[in-house]
Coordinates of C-alpha atoms and ligand atoms in Angstrom, one line a residue:
Chain T
X1109 CA -73.1 22.9 39.0
X1110 CA -69.6 22.8 40.7
X1111 CA -67.8 23.0 37.4
X1112 CA -70.4 24.9 35.5
X1113 CA -70.4 28.0 37.7
X1114 CA -66.6 28.1 38.0
X1115 CA -66.3 27.9 34.2
X1116 CA -68.8 30.7 33.8
X1117 CA -66.7 32.8 36.1
X1118 CA -63.4 31.8 34.4
X1119 CA -64.7 32.3 30.8
X1120 CA -67.0 35.2 31.7
X1121 CA -66.1 37.3 28.7
X1122 CA -66.8 34.6 26.2
X1123 CA -70.1 33.8 27.9
X1124 CA -71.0 37.5 28.2
X1125 CA -70.4 37.9 24.5
X1126 CA -72.7 35.0 23.6
X1127 CA -75.2 36.1 26.3
X1128 CA -75.3 39.6 24.8
X1129 CA -76.4 38.2 21.4
X1130 CA -79.1 36.2 23.1
X1131 CA -80.1 39.3 25.2
X1132 CA -80.3 41.4 22.0
X1133 CA -82.5 38.7 20.4
X1134 CA -84.7 38.8 23.5
X1135 CA -85.0 42.6 23.2
X1136 CA -86.1 42.2 19.6
X1137 CA -88.5 39.5 20.6
X1138 CA -90.1 41.7 23.2
X1139 CA -90.4 44.6 20.7
X1140 CA -91.9 42.3 18.1
X1141 CA -94.3 40.8 20.6
X1142 CA -95.4 44.3 21.5
X1143 CA -95.7 45.2 17.9
X1144 CA -97.7 42.1 17.2
X1145 CA -100.1 42.7 20.1
X1146 CA -100.3 46.4 19.1
X1147 CA -101.1 45.5 15.5
X1148 CA -103.7 43.0 16.6
X1149 CA -105.2 45.6 18.8
X1150 CA -105.1 48.1 16.0
X1151 CA -106.5 45.7 13.5
X1152 CA -109.2 43.9 15.3
X1153 CA -109.8 45.2 18.8
X1154 CA -113.2 46.5 17.5
X1155 CA -114.1 42.9 16.7
X1156 CA -112.6 41.5 19.9
X1157 CA -114.8 43.8 22.1
X1158 CA -118.0 42.8 20.3
X1159 CA -120.0 40.3 22.5
X1160 CA -120.2 37.8 19.6
X1161 CA -119.0 34.3 19.1
X1162 CA -119.2 34.2 15.3
X1163 CA -120.0 36.1 12.2
X1164 CA -122.1 34.6 9.4
X1165 CA -121.2 36.0 6.0
X1166 CA -123.2 35.6 2.8
X1167 CA -122.5 32.2 1.3
X1168 CA -119.8 32.2 -1.3
X1169 CA -118.1 35.5 -0.1
X1170 CA -114.4 35.5 -0.4
X1171 CA -113.5 35.0 3.2
X1172 CA -110.2 36.9 3.3
X1173 CA -112.0 40.1 2.7
X1174 CA -115.5 39.2 3.9
X1175 CA -116.0 42.3 6.0
X1176 CA -115.9 44.5 2.9
X1177 CA -117.6 42.2 0.5
X1178 CA -120.4 40.2 2.2
X1179 CA -124.0 41.4 2.1
X1180 CA -126.7 39.6 4.1
X1181 CA -130.4 40.4 4.4
X1182 CA -132.9 40.4 7.2
X1183 CA -134.2 37.0 6.2
X1184 CA -130.8 35.4 6.8
X1185 CA -130.7 37.2 10.2
X1186 CA -134.1 35.8 11.1
X1187 CA -133.1 32.3 10.1
X1188 CA -130.1 32.5 12.4
X1189 CA -132.2 33.7 15.3
X1190 CA -134.3 30.5 15.0
X1191 CA -131.2 28.2 15.2
X1192 CA -131.1 26.1 18.4
X1193 CA -128.3 27.2 20.7
X1194 CA -128.1 30.6 19.2
X1195 CA -128.8 33.1 22.0
X1196 CA -128.6 36.3 19.9
X1197 CA -128.3 37.1 16.2
X1198 CA -128.4 40.6 14.9
X1199 CA -127.4 42.4 11.6
X1200 CA -124.0 43.9 11.6
X1201 CA -122.9 46.5 9.1
X1202 CA -119.3 47.3 8.4
X1203 CA -117.6 49.9 6.1
X1204 CA -114.7 52.3 6.1
X1205 CA -115.2 56.0 5.4
X1206 CA -113.2 59.2 5.4
X1207 CA -114.8 62.1 7.2
X1208 CA -114.1 65.5 8.5
X1209 CA -115.1 67.0 11.8
X1210 CA -116.7 70.4 12.1
X1211 CA -113.4 71.7 13.6
X1212 CA -111.6 70.6 10.4
X1213 CA -110.1 67.4 11.8
X1214 CA -109.9 64.7 9.0
X1215 CA -110.6 61.2 10.3
X1216 CA -110.8 57.7 8.9
X1217 CA -113.6 55.8 10.6
X1218 CA -114.6 52.1 10.5
X1219 CA -118.4 52.3 10.7
X1220 CA -120.1 49.5 12.7
X1221 CA -123.8 49.6 11.9
X1222 CA -125.8 48.0 14.7
X1223 CA -129.4 48.1 15.9
X1224 CA -129.3 50.4 18.9
X1225 CA -131.4 48.0 21.0
X1226 CA -129.5 44.9 20.0
X1227 CA -126.8 43.1 22.0
X1228 CA -124.2 44.7 19.7
X1229 CA -124.9 48.2 21.0
X1230 CA -121.7 49.7 22.6
X1231 CA -121.7 51.0 26.1
X1232 CA -120.4 54.5 26.3
X1233 CA -117.6 55.4 28.7
X1234 CA -118.2 59.0 28.0
X1235 CA -121.4 60.7 26.7
X1236 CA -124.4 58.6 25.9
X1237 CA -125.0 55.4 23.9
X1238 CA -126.7 54.9 20.5
X1239 CA -130.2 56.2 20.1
X1240 CA -130.4 59.3 18.0
X1241 CA -130.7 58.5 14.2
X1242 CA -127.5 60.4 13.4
X1243 CA -125.8 59.8 16.7
X1244 CA -122.5 57.9 16.7
X1245 CA -120.4 56.4 19.5
X1246 CA -116.6 56.5 18.6
X1247 CA -113.7 54.6 20.0
X1248 CA -111.8 56.3 22.8
X1249 CA -108.8 56.4 20.6
X1250 CA -110.6 58.8 18.2
X1251 CA -110.6 61.3 21.0
X1252 CA -106.8 61.1 21.0
X1253 CA -106.9 61.8 17.2
X1254 CA -108.7 65.2 17.9
X1255 CA -112.4 64.4 17.9
X1256 CA -114.6 65.3 20.9
X1257 CA -118.0 64.2 22.1
X1258 CA -120.4 66.8 20.7
X1259 CA -118.5 67.2 17.5
X1260 CA -120.2 66.6 14.2
X1261 CA -118.3 64.7 11.5
X1262 CA -119.3 64.8 7.9
X1263 CA -118.8 61.8 5.7
X1264 CA -116.8 62.7 2.6
X1265 CA -118.6 62.6 -0.8
X1266 CA -121.9 61.5 0.6
X1267 CA -122.1 64.5 2.9
X1268 CA -124.0 62.9 5.7
X1269 CA -123.5 64.7 9.0
X1270 CA -123.0 62.4 12.1
X1271 CA -123.1 63.7 15.7
X1272 CA -120.7 62.2 18.2
X1273 CA -122.9 61.4 21.2
X1274 CA -120.4 59.2 23.1
X1275 CA -117.1 57.4 23.2
X1276 CA -116.2 53.9 24.4
X1277 CA -114.1 53.3 27.4
X1278 CA -111.5 51.2 25.5
X1279 CA -109.7 51.1 22.2
X1280 CA -112.1 49.9 19.5
X1281 CA -110.3 49.8 16.2
X1282 CA -110.6 47.9 13.0
X1283 CA -108.1 47.7 10.2
X1284 CA -106.0 50.4 12.0
X1285 CA -109.0 52.8 11.9
X1286 CA -111.1 54.0 14.8
X1287 CA -114.5 52.4 15.1
X1288 CA -117.6 54.5 15.1
X1289 CA -120.8 52.7 16.1
X1290 CA -123.9 54.0 14.4
X1291 CA -127.6 53.0 14.1
X1292 CA -128.0 50.3 11.4
X1293 CA -130.5 52.5 9.5
X1294 CA -127.9 55.3 9.1
X1295 CA -125.3 52.7 8.1
X1296 CA -127.5 51.3 5.4
X1297 CA -127.9 54.8 3.9
X1298 CA -124.2 55.4 3.9
X1299 CA -123.5 51.9 2.6
X1300 CA -125.9 52.5 -0.3
X1301 CA -124.3 55.9 -0.9
X1302 CA -127.5 57.7 -0.3
X1303 CA -127.0 61.3 0.9
X1304 CA -129.3 63.5 3.1
X1305 CA -132.8 64.0 1.6
X1306 CA -132.4 61.1 -0.9
X1307 CA -134.6 58.0 -1.0
X1308 CA -133.1 54.7 0.3
X1309 CA -133.9 51.8 -2.0
X1310 CA -136.2 49.3 -0.2
X1311 CA -133.7 46.5 -0.8
X1312 CA -130.9 48.4 0.8
X1313 CA -133.0 48.9 4.0
X1314 CA -133.0 45.1 4.4
X1315 CA -129.2 44.7 4.3
X1316 CA -126.2 44.4 6.5
X1317 CA -122.6 43.0 6.1
X1318 CA -123.0 39.9 8.3
X1319 CA -125.1 38.2 10.9
X1320 CA -123.5 38.7 14.3
X1321 CA -124.1 35.7 16.4
X1322 CA -123.8 34.9 20.1
X1323 CA -124.2 31.1 20.4
X1324 CA -123.6 28.3 23.0
X1325 CA -120.8 25.9 22.4
X1326 CA -123.3 23.3 21.5
X1327 CA -124.9 25.3 18.6
X1328 CA -124.7 23.6 15.2
X1329 CA -123.2 26.4 13.1
X1330 CA -123.1 24.2 10.0
X1331 CA -126.8 23.6 10.2
X1332 CA -127.3 27.4 10.6
X1333 CA -125.2 28.0 7.5
X1334 CA -127.3 25.5 5.6
X1335 CA -130.5 27.1 6.7
X1336 CA -129.5 30.7 6.1
X1337 CA -127.3 30.3 3.1
X1338 CA -124.3 31.8 4.9
X1339 CA -120.7 30.9 5.8
X1340 CA -119.8 31.3 9.4
X1341 CA -116.5 32.2 10.9
X1342 CA -115.8 32.0 14.6
X1343 CA -114.9 35.3 16.0
X1344 CA -111.2 34.5 16.0
X1345 CA -111.3 33.2 12.4
X1346 CA -113.1 36.4 11.4
X1347 CA -110.0 38.5 12.2
X1348 CA -108.4 37.1 9.1
X1349 CA -111.3 38.6 7.1
X1350 CA -110.4 42.1 8.3
X1351 CA -108.2 44.4 6.1
X1352 CA -104.5 43.6 6.2
X1353 CA -104.7 41.4 9.3
X1354 CA -103.5 38.1 7.9
X1355 CA -100.6 39.7 6.0
X1356 CA -99.4 41.7 9.0
X1357 CA -99.6 38.9 11.5
X1358 CA -98.0 36.3 9.2
X1359 CA -95.1 38.6 8.4
X1360 CA -94.5 39.3 12.1
X1361 CA -94.9 35.6 12.8
X1362 CA -92.3 34.7 10.2
X1363 CA -89.8 37.2 11.7
X1364 CA -90.4 35.7 15.1
X1365 CA -89.9 32.2 13.9
X1366 CA -86.6 33.3 12.3
X1367 CA -85.5 34.9 15.5
X1368 CA -86.2 31.8 17.5
X1369 CA -84.3 29.7 15.0
X1370 CA -81.4 32.2 15.0
X1371 CA -81.3 32.2 18.8
X1372 CA -81.2 28.4 18.9
X1373 CA -78.5 28.2 16.3
X1374 CA -76.3 30.9 18.0
X1375 CA -76.5 29.1 21.3
X1376 CA -75.9 25.7 19.6
X1377 CA -72.9 27.1 17.7
X1378 CA -71.4 28.6 20.8
X1379 CA -71.8 25.5 22.9
X1380 CA -70.4 23.4 20.0
X1381 CA -67.3 25.4 19.9
X1382 CA -67.1 25.6 23.7
X1383 CA -67.5 21.8 24.1
X1384 CA -64.9 21.1 21.4
X1385 CA -62.4 23.5 22.9
X1386 CA -62.9 21.6 26.2
X1387 CA -62.5 18.2 24.6
X1388 CA -59.2 17.4 26.4
X1389 CA -60.5 18.6 29.8
X1390 CA -63.6 16.5 29.3
X1391 CA -61.4 13.5 28.5
X1392 CA -59.5 14.1 31.7
X1393 CA -62.8 14.3 33.6
X1394 CA -64.0 11.1 32.1
X1395 CA -60.7 9.4 33.0
X1396 CA -61.1 10.6 36.5
X1397 CA -64.4 8.7 36.5
X1398 CA -66.9 11.5 36.0
X1399 CA -70.2 9.9 35.0
X1400 CA -71.7 10.9 31.7
X1401 CA -74.9 12.2 33.4
X1402 CA -72.8 14.3 35.7
X1403 CA -71.1 16.0 32.7
X1404 CA -74.4 16.4 30.8
X1405 CA -76.1 17.8 33.8
X1406 CA -73.3 20.3 34.4
X1407 CA -73.3 21.4 30.8
X1408 CA -77.0 21.9 30.6
X1409 CA -77.1 23.7 33.9
X1410 CA -74.4 26.1 32.6
X1411 CA -76.4 26.7 29.4
X1412 CA -79.5 27.3 31.5
X1413 CA -77.8 29.9 33.7
X1414 CA -76.5 31.8 30.7
X1415 CA -79.8 31.6 28.9
X1416 CA -82.0 32.7 31.8
X1417 CA -79.6 35.5 32.8
X1418 CA -79.3 36.9 29.3
X1419 CA -82.9 36.5 28.3
X1420 CA -84.0 38.1 31.6
X1421 CA -81.7 41.1 30.9
X1422 CA -83.0 41.3 27.3
X1423 CA -86.6 41.2 28.3
X1424 CA -86.0 43.9 30.9
X1425 CA -84.4 46.1 28.3
X1426 CA -87.1 45.3 25.8
X1427 CA -89.9 46.2 28.3
X1428 CA -88.2 49.4 29.2
X1429 CA -87.9 50.3 25.5
X1430 CA -91.5 49.3 25.0
X1431 CA -92.5 51.7 27.7
X1432 CA -90.8 54.5 25.8
X1433 CA -92.8 53.5 22.6
X1434 CA -96.2 54.1 24.4
X1435 CA -97.9 57.2 23.0
X1436 CA -95.5 57.5 20.1
X1437 CA -98.2 56.6 17.7
X1438 CA -96.7 53.2 17.0
X1439 CA -99.2 50.4 17.6
X1440 CA -97.5 48.7 20.5
X1441 CA -98.9 46.8 23.4
X1442 CA -96.9 44.6 25.8
X1443 CA -99.0 41.8 27.1
X1444 CA -97.5 39.7 29.9
X1445 CA -98.7 36.3 28.6
X1446 CA -97.2 37.0 25.2
X1447 CA -93.9 38.2 26.6
X1448 CA -93.7 35.3 29.0
X1449 CA -94.4 32.8 26.3
X1450 CA -91.7 34.4 24.0
X1451 CA -89.1 34.3 26.9
X1452 CA -89.9 30.7 27.7
X1453 CA -89.6 29.7 24.1
X1454 CA -86.3 31.4 23.8
X1455 CA -85.0 29.6 26.9
X1456 CA -86.4 26.3 25.6
X1457 CA -85.0 26.6 22.1
X1458 CA -81.7 27.8 23.4
X1459 CA -81.5 24.8 25.7
X1460 CA -82.3 22.6 22.7
X1461 CA -79.5 24.2 20.7
X1462 CA -77.1 23.8 23.7
X1463 CA -78.3 20.2 24.1
X1464 CA -77.4 19.3 20.6
X1465 CA -73.9 20.5 21.3
X1466 CA -73.5 19.1 24.8
X1467 CA -74.5 15.6 24.0
X1468 CA -71.0 15.3 22.5
X1469 CA -69.8 15.0 26.0
X1470 CA -71.1 11.5 26.1
X1471 CA -69.0 10.3 23.2
X1472 CA -65.7 11.7 24.5
X1473 CA -63.0 9.0 24.9
X1474 CA -61.3 9.1 28.3
X1475 CA -58.2 7.6 26.6
X1476 CA -57.5 11.0 25.1
X1477 CA -56.5 12.2 28.6
X1478 CA -53.3 10.1 28.4
X1479 CA -50.2 11.6 26.9
X1480 CA -52.0 14.7 25.6
X1481 CA -50.5 18.2 26.1
X1482 CA -52.6 21.0 27.3
Chain R
X312 CA -65.3 1.9 49.5
X313 CA -66.1 -1.5 50.9
X314 CA -63.8 -3.4 53.3
X315 CA -62.0 -5.1 50.4
X316 CA -58.5 -5.9 51.4
X317 CA -55.8 -4.0 49.6
X318 CA -53.8 -6.4 47.5
X319 CA -52.7 -4.0 44.7
X320 CA -52.6 -4.4 40.9
X321 CA -52.3 -7.6 39.0
X322 CA -52.1 -7.8 35.3
X323 CA -51.9 -11.3 33.8
X324 CA -51.5 -12.1 30.1
X325 CA -52.7 -8.8 29.0
X326 CA -52.8 -8.3 25.2
X327 CA -54.1 -5.1 23.6
X328 CA -54.4 -4.6 19.8
X329 CA -54.9 -1.1 18.5
X330 CA -56.0 0.2 15.1
X331 CA -58.3 -1.6 12.8
X332 CA -58.2 -3.6 9.6
X333 CA -54.7 -4.4 8.1
X334 CA -52.6 -2.2 10.3
X335 CA -53.4 -3.4 13.8
X336 CA -50.6 -2.8 16.3
X337 CA -50.1 -5.1 19.2
X338 CA -49.6 -2.4 21.8
X339 CA -49.4 -4.9 24.7
X340 CA -48.3 -8.5 24.1
X341 CA -49.0 -10.9 27.0
X342 CA -48.0 -8.5 29.8
X343 CA -47.8 -9.7 33.4
X344 CA -47.3 -7.2 36.2
X345 CA -47.9 -7.1 39.9
X346 CA -47.7 -4.0 42.0
X347 CA -48.2 -4.2 45.8
X348 CA -49.7 -1.5 47.9
X349 CA -47.0 1.0 48.9
X350 CA -44.9 0.1 46.0
X351 CA -43.8 2.5 43.3
X352 CA -43.0 0.8 40.0
X353 CA -41.4 2.7 37.2
X354 CA -42.0 1.7 33.6
X355 CA -39.4 2.8 31.1
X356 CA -39.0 2.1 27.4
X357 CA -38.7 3.7 24.0
X358 CA -41.6 5.8 22.7
X359 CA -44.2 3.7 21.0
X360 CA -43.4 0.6 23.1
X361 CA -46.8 0.6 24.8
X362 CA -46.2 2.4 28.1
X363 CA -49.3 4.6 27.8
X364 CA -51.3 1.6 26.7
X365 CA -50.3 -0.2 29.9
X366 CA -51.6 2.8 32.0
X367 CA -54.8 2.8 30.0
X368 CA -55.4 -0.9 30.7
X369 CA -54.3 -0.8 34.3
X370 CA -56.5 2.3 34.8
X371 CA -59.6 0.7 33.4
X372 CA -59.8 3.3 30.7
X373 CA -60.1 0.6 28.2
X374 CA -60.3 -3.2 28.2
X375 CA -57.7 -5.7 26.9
X376 CA -58.3 -8.1 24.1
X377 CA -56.9 -10.9 26.2
X378 CA -55.9 -11.3 29.9
X379 CA -57.3 -9.8 33.1
X380 CA -56.7 -6.8 35.2
X381 CA -57.4 -7.1 38.9
X382 CA -57.3 -4.3 41.4
X383 CA -57.6 -5.3 45.1
X384 CA -58.9 -8.6 43.9
X385 CA -61.6 -7.2 41.6
X386 CA -61.5 -8.0 37.9
X387 CA -62.1 -4.6 36.2
X388 CA -62.0 -6.1 32.7
X389 CA -65.4 -7.7 33.3
X390 CA -67.1 -4.4 34.2
X391 CA -69.4 -2.3 32.0
X392 CA -68.3 1.1 30.8
X393 CA -70.3 2.8 33.4
X394 CA -69.1 0.6 36.2
X395 CA -65.5 1.1 35.1
X396 CA -66.0 4.9 35.2
X397 CA -67.4 4.6 38.7
X398 CA -64.5 2.3 39.7
X399 CA -62.0 4.8 38.3
X400 CA -63.7 7.6 40.3
X401 CA -63.7 5.7 43.5
X402 CA -60.5 3.6 43.4
X403 CA -58.0 5.0 40.8
X404 CA -55.9 8.1 40.8
X405 CA -54.4 9.5 37.6
X406 CA -51.5 11.9 37.3
X407 CA -51.2 13.0 33.7
X408 CA -48.4 14.7 31.8
X409 CA -48.1 18.3 32.8
X410 CA -50.9 17.9 35.3
X411 CA -53.8 18.2 33.0
X412 CA -55.6 20.4 35.5
X413 CA -58.9 22.1 34.6
X414 CA -58.1 25.7 33.6
X415 CA -61.2 27.1 35.3
X416 CA -60.5 25.7 38.7
X417 CA -58.2 27.0 41.5
X418 CA -55.8 24.5 43.0
X419 CA -58.1 23.8 45.9
X420 CA -61.1 23.4 43.6
X421 CA -59.2 20.8 41.5
X422 CA -59.2 18.7 44.6
X423 CA -62.7 19.5 45.7
X424 CA -64.0 18.6 42.3
X425 CA -63.0 15.0 43.0
X426 CA -65.3 14.8 46.0
X427 CA -68.0 16.5 44.0
X428 CA -67.9 13.9 41.3
X429 CA -69.2 11.3 43.7
X430 CA -72.0 12.2 46.0
X431 CA -71.7 9.2 48.2
X432 CA -68.0 9.1 48.8
X433 CA -67.4 8.6 52.5
X434 CA -63.6 8.5 52.9
X435 CA -62.0 11.2 51.0
X436 CA -59.0 13.2 52.3
X437 CA -59.5 16.9 53.3
X438 CA -58.6 18.9 50.2
X439 CA -57.0 21.8 52.0
X440 CA -55.0 19.5 54.3
X441 CA -53.9 17.4 51.3
X442 CA -52.8 20.5 49.4
X443 CA -50.7 21.5 52.4
X444 CA -49.2 18.0 52.4
X445 CA -47.9 18.4 48.9
X446 CA -46.6 21.9 49.8
X447 CA -49.2 23.8 47.8
X448 CA -51.2 25.5 50.6
X449 CA -49.9 28.9 49.6
X450 CA -51.1 28.4 46.1
X451 CA -54.6 27.2 47.0
X452 CA -56.5 29.9 45.1
X453 CA -54.3 30.0 42.0
X454 CA -55.5 28.6 38.7
X455 CA -53.3 26.4 36.6
X456 CA -52.0 29.2 34.3
X457 CA -50.8 31.0 37.4
X458 CA -48.7 27.9 38.5
X459 CA -45.3 26.7 37.4
X460 CA -44.9 23.2 35.9
X461 CA -43.7 21.7 39.1
X462 CA -46.6 23.3 41.1
X463 CA -49.1 21.9 38.6
X464 CA -47.7 18.4 39.0
X465 CA -48.0 18.7 42.8
X466 CA -51.6 19.7 42.5
X467 CA -52.1 16.9 40.0
X468 CA -50.7 14.4 42.5
X469 CA -52.8 15.8 45.3
X470 CA -55.9 15.6 43.1
X471 CA -55.1 11.9 42.3
X472 CA -54.9 11.1 46.0
X473 CA -58.0 12.8 47.3
X474 CA -60.2 9.7 47.0
X475 CA -57.8 7.3 48.8
X476 CA -57.1 5.4 45.6
X477 CA -55.9 1.8 45.6
X478 CA -54.0 2.5 42.4
X479 CA -52.1 5.5 41.3
X480 CA -51.1 5.8 37.7
X481 CA -48.7 8.4 36.6
X482 CA -47.8 9.3 33.0
X483 CA -44.5 11.0 32.4
X484 CA -44.8 13.4 35.3
X485 CA -41.5 15.1 34.8
X486 CA -41.7 15.6 31.0
X487 CA -42.0 19.4 31.4
X488 CA -39.8 19.9 34.5
X489 CA -36.1 20.7 35.1
X490 CA -33.9 18.3 37.1
X491 CA -34.5 19.7 40.5
X492 CA -38.2 19.9 40.1
X493 CA -38.3 16.4 38.7
X494 CA -36.6 14.9 41.7
X495 CA -39.0 16.8 44.1
X496 CA -42.0 15.6 42.2
X497 CA -41.0 11.9 42.1
X498 CA -39.9 12.1 45.7
X499 CA -43.3 13.3 46.6
X500 CA -44.9 10.4 44.6
X501 CA -42.7 7.9 46.4
X502 CA -43.5 9.4 49.8
X503 CA -47.2 9.5 49.1
X504 CA -47.1 5.9 47.8
X505 CA -45.7 4.7 51.1
X506 CA -47.8 6.8 53.3
X507 CA -51.1 6.1 51.6
X508 CA -50.2 2.4 50.9
X509 CA -51.2 2.9 47.3
X510 CA -50.0 0.7 44.4
X511 CA -48.3 3.2 42.0
X512 CA -47.2 2.8 38.4
X513 CA -45.2 5.6 36.8
X514 CA -44.2 5.8 33.2
X515 CA -41.1 7.9 32.6
X516 CA -38.3 8.7 30.2
X517 CA -36.2 10.2 32.9
X518 CA -33.4 7.9 34.1
X519 CA -32.5 10.3 36.9
X520 CA -35.6 9.8 38.9
X521 CA -35.5 6.0 38.9
X522 CA -33.6 6.0 42.2
X523 CA -36.8 7.0 44.0
X524 CA -38.7 3.9 42.7
X525 CA -38.9 0.5 44.3
X526 CA -38.7 -1.3 41.0
X527 CA -38.1 -0.5 37.4
X528 CA -39.6 -2.5 34.5
X529 CA -38.8 -2.0 30.8
X530 CA -41.3 -2.0 28.0
X531 CA -40.1 -3.0 24.6
X532 CA -42.5 -3.6 21.7
X533 CA -45.4 -4.3 24.0
X534 CA -43.5 -6.8 26.1
X535 CA -42.5 -6.2 29.7
X536 CA -39.1 -7.2 31.1
X537 CA -37.6 -6.6 34.5
X538 CA -35.1 -3.8 33.9
Ligands
ADP2605 N1 -55.4 4.8 19.1 C1 -54.4 4.1 18.5 N2 -54.6 3.4 17.3 C2 -53.7 2.7 16.8 N3 -52.5 2.5 17.3 C3 -52.2 3.2 18.4 C4 -53.1 4.0 19.1 N4 -52.5 4.5 20.2 C5 -51.3 4.0 20.2 N5 -51.1 3.2 19.1 C6 -49.8 2.5 18.8 O1 -49.6 1.5 19.9 C7 -48.3 1.4 20.2 C8 -48.1 1.7 21.7 O2 -48.4 3.1 21.9 P1 -48.2 3.8 23.3 O3 -48.8 2.9 24.4 O4 -48.8 5.2 23.2 O5 -46.7 3.9 23.5 P2 -45.8 4.8 24.4 O6 -46.7 5.4 25.5 O7 -44.8 3.8 25.0 O8 -45.1 5.8 23.6 C9 -47.5 2.4 19.3 O9 -47.0 1.7 18.2 C10 -48.6 3.3 18.8 O10 -48.3 3.8 17.6
MG2606 MG1 -46.9 7.5 25.9

């Protein structure tokens, strides 16, 4: 560190310039991480909060859009209930609707049809839980959008009125739309497109989108699938079956991968140029008998100091900017583990880039120290 | 570092071939040379005659194709790369053309670096005191670009002496200096050679400064003759 720190001070502008690039990348990284988490929240927080371990969709459903396509019946639910290791199984209905509140607020809602006495029933943070045939419990975020407990929303086209009896304590969204929990019977009518006063076909009264399952780790899901004629996705896998989720997360992932690569390359390029420009000095050091490990350690310590300092600065700026984004309507959520992981990855990949450059030190010939001009 | 007796530098039958394939050059051709502790030997000769090669061999920067190099009775040609680097660090001081100081370090830090290179060094000279000895105390916190050519050479000499070397190797120290500065620098070398009882070899083009040396040898086409 003797040399490393003195060089940092001596060439501070060069290092600051490179550090700024890394810091800016770190800012972007934090913002992207926030956006990722925000989009995940917006896309699937409704699923995350459900106390299930897996969803069983009807066998043969296209899995990338299973939540909008699958239809299961009561028999399949019953089969799942009998599977060993399955603690709970209940029908789960899912559909997206447009609606309008009695105060004229238009809303998009992701309807989660659940049996009010099943393990899927939401707990209300405000108002009451499910019970009334036309009572719904909406996501807390729907209140921010202008709905209130006590409002009645009318589903477009079908004309079914639903009364908001409660709201959840947390954000429950699905496909960027606020979740509204409603009794499965009411969901079945809406799903079949049956308006008030019309008769629900007997078959439709047997149906839901998927079997929501809470199972032990030991449960044999494949056996359940075989018995019930379903295809099971673990909860995490089921996120990919919700609208837009895979496309959004893979796009963001791709951008992040590129940023990591750019960061490693920038750092690698800088230290390559830096090491080459010091070739003669390094030859002098080698002639003076500096051991290769000494020079390697010094170079890596220097890279580490620059990386940690610039990434810390970038993360601080990113977190501050992220704070400003809160409440601006952009789906944005900073999560400490995600930000920490991104920072560590940046440091690690930067070090890797620097390493690739700094190993040159080992192959520098001390003979070059003789006779050369500075 | 150990209690090895100081016997100086002995080159015997040293041959060094450079380049590869058809155009190999015999840079050193059966060179014998002995330099006792406290002795300053000047090496003169036309350019391309092998003077730098002689320093490289004597300084354990590279190994000869034939012959042996012994410093204080130890054969450095038999050592591994790593052992030679450690030997250079602990027993050999280099003074390069125009100092070859590290641009990021102050004059004092150039000297302190030497002690930092080796964690277990026991007998190094005090950097600040040594800097004062070469008349550079007042420039201790200057970096190389803030020093004149003569000042840089003084710092370079001090840096080479920090570790109590057995052998001091100096490559054209006055190449970038005017007459007066050249004399001062070589005088300093001669004086430190005596005081520290170090075996010193100086390559130079400068006939003027030879008067400060104990002995002058001439290099011609890789062969050494008493000048
Ligand atoms: N790396 C090298 N490869 C091939 N030939 C070299 C190399 N370095 C020096 N030489 C040749 O070796 C001879 C001696 O060079 P050198 O020791 O540098 O002489 P001097 O220092 O007296 O000018 C010269 O003919 C030179 O061209
Ligand atoms: Mg030369």
